């Protein structure tokens, strides 16, 4: 079997000034030990890893997936088996139950508390036994954050202080934040939510269910309160570029604005070099050969240079684009209930009572002056006039295009000044608005179970769930009707938007939209936008 010769690190992120989190996967190879004993072997390192047993009591990790192909053929997902896995002492491997396994999470073990750079050598993961002999292989790594399940069922949603609340915020009673799990959650009458949420309300349960009738009736599966892994950062320009570079020409055409046959240097997600969208065509597609994409911030047709914007959050993404990326990655969309919990923390994880208008970092303080940027487009892109004591975020008052993910974290930053959530997830307020499954309409609430992706897309380049599978994603089978439940009766592709909404605010929004509990953003976003991107989660099952 041919030794692996190509390795792409899908994400390089930065948490300390002038230093990158620098997720690196190296020395990828296939070990052929005979039938039933084939493995992929690699080394992994990343900076600023942590594990703590106090406060949020959580840890970070790296989600790894692999793609392979034979010469002249298409890229395929490399399924894992969970058999014969090994990693050095101090680190653990998590894979979901069932078979095949789409990827693996590498993280510090319970005895390996601390923070800092880690290097994990000679990781081995069992892979499917039907690999062709002569293949090339690519490895991809995404930094993730573990969000533990609450130990009591009293989470906080909404932010009302008794007199006021964020726009369309969830509440138990008008202007009263949710502090009692025995009362149904509601919101004010508005054009974004239906009577189920506005009038009857619904109960949120720790076993990932909601109850849709008042008084209590049958439970409905919906992602709410279970343990979950969340991407530490928004999808980056480099991540989306690498994703495109594993698709065929037809799939690439679906996932970009301009066709893969366009000339060298064509920006593919927007019409011109605006709003820091830097992905371009390096080699145009021809016949059955797909295009090759690269980043080119300075527009000199020399691609993926050190300051070509690979680390900037990727904007101009449709929900369908984000869904395809998540399916390809083996991840899943997050619900707006998960979004609020991952920002604020569970009540049992620090009694984090909601504060009116609070941002992801847990306070209402926010920078209000235009940022000055150094190292533009590079791995060391920084804000040189960073606020030293209040929350930092990219929004209309500070910077009107996306910045590098993790840009506000440095050697002396706090949760507030770095803009981190309770669990250490970055840019959940500001930079880019993010797609979440809505709880405010039938199309969203019918996204039962919400399976993780299987690593493969449809021939058209859409996320595609198994026919007859256990669950649904928003916009399946062309659903554009908020009052219609999702279905999976034809091709089960995610090619529409019903059931999705935007949370967290972005670079074009007023600060109020960045509030954790604000629900004013569009509920059926159908256009690409300079302030729209996304991230995903790994549902643990």
PDB file of N, CA, C and O in Angstrom, residues 378-413:
ATOM      1  N   UNK A 378      -2.587  37.391   8.219  1.00  0.00           N
ATOM      2  CA  UNK A 378      -1.600  36.383   8.597  1.00  0.00           C
ATOM      3  C   UNK A 378      -2.057  35.580   9.807  1.00  0.00           C
ATOM      4  O   UNK A 378      -3.057  35.895  10.454  1.00  0.00           O
ATOM      5  N   UNK A 379      -1.285  34.568  10.140  1.00  0.00           N
ATOM      6  CA  UNK A 379      -1.558  33.789  11.341  1.00  0.00           C
ATOM      7  C   UNK A 379      -1.381  34.627  12.592  1.00  0.00           C
ATOM      8  O   UNK A 379      -1.886  34.274  13.661  1.00  0.00           O
ATOM      9  N   UNK A 380      -0.664  35.744  12.472  1.00  0.00           N
ATOM     10  CA  UNK A 380      -0.421  36.631  13.600  1.00  0.00           C
ATOM     11  C   UNK A 380      -1.288  37.887  13.547  1.00  0.00           C
ATOM     12  O   UNK A 380      -0.958  38.890  14.187  1.00  0.00           O
ATOM     13  N   UNK A 381      -2.366  37.864  12.794  1.00  0.00           N
ATOM     14  CA  UNK A 381      -3.262  39.018  12.739  1.00  0.00           C
ATOM     15  C   UNK A 381      -3.737  39.362  14.148  1.00  0.00           C
ATOM     16  O   UNK A 381      -4.253  38.506  14.873  1.00  0.00           O
ATOM     17  N   UNK A 382      -3.562  40.625  14.542  1.00  0.00           N
ATOM     18  CA  UNK A 382      -3.920  41.038  15.897  1.00  0.00           C
ATOM     19  C   UNK A 382      -4.642  42.377  15.862  1.00  0.00           C
ATOM     20  O   UNK A 382      -4.549  43.137  14.894  1.00  0.00           O
ATOM     21  N   UNK A 383      -5.356  42.650  16.941  1.00  0.00           N
ATOM     22  CA  UNK A 383      -5.922  43.973  17.181  1.00  0.00           C
ATOM     23  C   UNK A 383      -4.936  44.718  18.069  1.00  0.00           C
ATOM     24  O   UNK A 383      -4.656  44.292  19.200  1.00  0.00           O
ATOM     25  N   UNK A 384      -4.392  45.822  17.563  1.00  0.00           N
ATOM     26  CA  UNK A 384      -3.348  46.529  18.311  1.00  0.00           C
ATOM     27  C   UNK A 384      -3.916  47.458  19.372  1.00  0.00           C
ATOM     28  O   UNK A 384      -3.175  47.895  20.258  1.00  0.00           O
ATOM     29  N   UNK A 385      -5.196  47.778  19.297  1.00  0.00           N
ATOM     30  CA  UNK A 385      -5.826  48.612  20.327  1.00  0.00           C
ATOM     31  C   UNK A 385      -6.918  47.830  21.055  1.00  0.00           C
ATOM     32  O   UNK A 385      -7.993  48.337  21.344  1.00  0.00           O
ATOM     33  N   UNK A 386      -6.613  46.590  21.351  1.00  0.00           N
ATOM     34  CA  UNK A 386      -7.535  45.698  22.049  1.00  0.00           C
ATOM     35  C   UNK A 386      -7.926  46.300  23.396  1.00  0.00           C
ATOM     36  O   UNK A 386      -7.095  46.833  24.118  1.00  0.00           O
ATOM     37  N   UNK A 387      -9.210  46.237  23.724  1.00  0.00           N
ATOM     38  CA  UNK A 387      -9.640  46.711  25.034  1.00  0.00           C
ATOM     39  C   UNK A 387      -9.062  45.821  26.123  1.00  0.00           C
ATOM     40  O   UNK A 387      -9.196  44.595  26.068  1.00  0.00           O
ATOM     41  N   UNK A 388      -8.410  46.392  27.138  1.00  0.00           N
ATOM     42  CA  UNK A 388      -7.734  45.575  28.153  1.00  0.00           C
ATOM     43  C   UNK A 388      -8.628  45.095  29.280  1.00  0.00           C
ATOM     44  O   UNK A 388      -8.201  44.284  30.103  1.00  0.00           O
ATOM     45  N   UNK A 389      -9.886  45.580  29.342  1.00  0.00           N
ATOM     46  CA  UNK A 389     -10.680  45.210  30.510  1.00  0.00           C
ATOM     47  C   UNK A 389     -12.160  45.004  30.240  1.00  0.00           C
ATOM     48  O   UNK A 389     -12.911  44.714  31.170  1.00  0.00           O
ATOM     49  N   UNK A 390     -12.615  45.166  28.996  1.00  0.00           N
ATOM     50  CA  UNK A 390     -14.016  44.892  28.679  1.00  0.00           C
ATOM     51  C   UNK A 390     -14.093  43.939  27.500  1.00  0.00           C
ATOM     52  O   UNK A 390     -13.083  43.628  26.863  1.00  0.00           O
ATOM     53  N   UNK A 391     -15.293  43.470  27.200  1.00  0.00           N
ATOM     54  CA  UNK A 391     -15.464  42.472  26.164  1.00  0.00           C
ATOM     55  C   UNK A 391     -15.097  42.967  24.779  1.00  0.00           C
ATOM     56  O   UNK A 391     -15.411  44.101  24.397  1.00  0.00           O
ATOM     57  N   UNK A 392     -14.435  42.106  24.008  1.00  0.00           N
ATOM     58  CA  UNK A 392     -14.049  42.427  22.638  1.00  0.00           C
ATOM     59  C   UNK A 392     -14.842  41.578  21.662  1.00  0.00           C
ATOM     60  O   UNK A 392     -15.025  40.379  21.877  1.00  0.00           O
ATOM     61  N   UNK A 393     -15.304  42.205  20.577  1.00  0.00           N
ATOM     62  CA  UNK A 393     -16.073  41.492  19.561  1.00  0.00           C
ATOM     63  C   UNK A 393     -16.056  42.282  18.265  1.00  0.00           C
ATOM     64  O   UNK A 393     -15.890  43.511  18.264  1.00  0.00           O
ATOM     65  N   UNK A 394     -16.230  41.581  17.162  1.00  0.00           N
ATOM     66  CA  UNK A 394     -16.323  42.202  15.845  1.00  0.00           C
ATOM     67  C   UNK A 394     -17.795  42.465  15.551  1.00  0.00           C
ATOM     68  O   UNK A 394     -18.596  41.538  15.429  1.00  0.00           O
ATOM     69  N   UNK A 395     -18.150  43.742  15.461  1.00  0.00           N
ATOM     70  CA  UNK A 395     -19.517  44.130  15.111  1.00  0.00           C
ATOM     71  C   UNK A 395     -19.457  45.518  14.494  1.00  0.00           C
ATOM     72  O   UNK A 395     -18.355  46.060  14.264  1.00  0.00           O
ATOM     73  N   UNK A 396     -20.598  46.117  14.209  1.00  0.00           N
ATOM     74  CA  UNK A 396     -20.645  47.337  13.402  1.00  0.00           C
ATOM     75  C   UNK A 396     -19.790  48.474  13.943  1.00  0.00           C
ATOM     76  O   UNK A 396     -19.260  49.277  13.166  1.00  0.00           O
ATOM     77  N   UNK A 397     -19.612  48.559  15.254  1.00  0.00           N
ATOM     78  CA  UNK A 397     -18.859  49.668  15.842  1.00  0.00           C
ATOM     79  C   UNK A 397     -17.359  49.444  15.885  1.00  0.00           C
ATOM     80  O   UNK A 397     -16.600  50.389  16.123  1.00  0.00           O
ATOM     81  N   UNK A 398     -16.908  48.195  15.705  1.00  0.00           N
ATOM     82  CA  UNK A 398     -15.481  47.917  15.878  1.00  0.00           C
ATOM     83  C   UNK A 398     -14.763  47.540  14.586  1.00  0.00           C
ATOM     84  O   UNK A 398     -13.648  47.986  14.339  1.00  0.00           O
ATOM     85  N   UNK A 399     -15.385  46.691  13.762  1.00  0.00           N
ATOM     86  CA  UNK A 399     -14.764  46.287  12.497  1.00  0.00           C
ATOM     87  C   UNK A 399     -15.850  45.644  11.647  1.00  0.00           C
ATOM     88  O   UNK A 399     -16.538  44.741  12.116  1.00  0.00           O
ATOM     89  N   UNK A 400     -15.994  46.083  10.420  1.00  0.00           N
ATOM     90  CA  UNK A 400     -17.149  45.680   9.620  1.00  0.00           C
ATOM     91  C   UNK A 400     -16.855  44.539   8.653  1.00  0.00           C
ATOM     92  O   UNK A 400     -17.638  44.293   7.723  1.00  0.00           O
ATOM     93  N   UNK A 401     -15.781  43.836   8.843  1.00  0.00           N
ATOM     94  CA  UNK A 401     -15.511  42.594   8.122  1.00  0.00           C
ATOM     95  C   UNK A 401     -14.982  41.578   9.123  1.00  0.00           C
ATOM     96  O   UNK A 401     -14.508  41.950  10.199  1.00  0.00           O
ATOM     97  N   UNK A 402     -15.046  40.285   8.828  1.00  0.00           N
ATOM     98  CA  UNK A 402     -14.583  39.290   9.796  1.00  0.00           C
ATOM     99  C   UNK A 402     -13.076  39.363  10.018  1.00  0.00           C
ATOM    100  O   UNK A 402     -12.313  39.739   9.130  1.00  0.00           O
ATOM    101  N   UNK A 403     -12.674  38.981  11.217  1.00  0.00           N
ATOM    102  CA  UNK A 403     -11.260  38.910  11.566  1.00  0.00           C
ATOM    103  C   UNK A 403     -10.866  37.458  11.814  1.00  0.00           C
ATOM    104  O   UNK A 403     -11.692  36.552  11.747  1.00  0.00           O
ATOM    105  N   UNK A 404      -9.586  37.276  12.082  1.00  0.00           N
ATOM    106  CA  UNK A 404      -9.066  35.946  12.366  1.00  0.00           C
ATOM    107  C   UNK A 404      -9.766  35.358  13.576  1.00  0.00           C
ATOM    108  O   UNK A 404      -9.994  36.023  14.583  1.00  0.00           O
ATOM    109  N   UNK A 405     -10.094  34.096  13.499  1.00  0.00           N
ATOM    110  CA  UNK A 405     -10.724  33.424  14.632  1.00  0.00           C
ATOM    111  C   UNK A 405      -9.781  33.390  15.822  1.00  0.00           C
ATOM    112  O   UNK A 405      -8.594  33.122  15.675  1.00  0.00           O
ATOM    113  N   UNK A 406     -10.306  33.677  16.996  1.00  0.00           N
ATOM    114  CA  UNK A 406      -9.502  33.684  18.212  1.00  0.00           C
ATOM    115  C   UNK A 406      -8.625  34.907  18.368  1.00  0.00           C
ATOM    116  O   UNK A 406      -7.719  34.920  19.200  1.00  0.00           O
ATOM    117  N   UNK A 407      -8.886  35.970  17.617  1.00  0.00           N
ATOM    118  CA  UNK A 407      -7.989  37.123  17.559  1.00  0.00           C
ATOM    119  C   UNK A 407      -7.883  37.874  18.877  1.00  0.00           C
ATOM    120  O   UNK A 407      -6.886  38.544  19.139  1.00  0.00           O
ATOM    121  N   UNK A 408      -8.879  37.785  19.747  1.00  0.00           N
ATOM    122  CA  UNK A 408      -8.864  38.575  20.966  1.00  0.00           C
ATOM    123  C   UNK A 408      -8.174  37.878  22.132  1.00  0.00           C
ATOM    124  O   UNK A 408      -8.003  38.476  23.194  1.00  0.00           O
ATOM    125  N   UNK A 409      -7.804  36.641  21.976  1.00  0.00           N
ATOM    126  CA  UNK A 409      -7.141  35.916  23.061  1.00  0.00           C
ATOM    127  C   UNK A 409      -5.640  36.118  22.982  1.00  0.00           C
ATOM    128  O   UNK A 409      -5.042  36.040  21.917  1.00  0.00           O
ATOM    129  N   UNK A 410      -5.031  36.413  24.113  1.00  0.00           N
ATOM    130  CA  UNK A 410      -3.573  36.541  24.188  1.00  0.00           C
ATOM    131  C   UNK A 410      -3.100  36.071  25.551  1.00  0.00           C
ATOM    132  O   UNK A 410      -3.883  35.545  26.348  1.00  0.00           O
ATOM    133  N   UNK A 411      -1.832  36.265  25.827  1.00  0.00           N
ATOM    134  CA  UNK A 411      -1.234  35.693  27.031  1.00  0.00           C
ATOM    135  C   UNK A 411      -1.824  36.246  28.323  1.00  0.00           C
ATOM    136  O   UNK A 411      -1.721  35.621  29.378  1.00  0.00           O
ATOM    137  N   UNK A 412      -2.448  37.425  28.271  1.00  0.00           N
ATOM    138  CA  UNK A 412      -2.988  38.032  29.486  1.00  0.00           C
ATOM    139  C   UNK A 412      -4.507  38.184  29.457  1.00  0.00           C
ATOM    140  O   UNK A 412      -5.089  38.747  30.375  1.00  0.00           O
ATOM    141  N   UNK A 413      -5.153  37.689  28.444  1.00  0.00           N
ATOM    142  CA  UNK A 413      -6.595  37.912  28.311  1.00  0.00           C
ATOM    143  C   UNK A 413      -7.387  37.069  29.297  1.00  0.00           C
ATOM    144  O   UNK A 413      -6.955  36.002  29.747  1.00  0.00           O
TER     145      UNK A 413
END
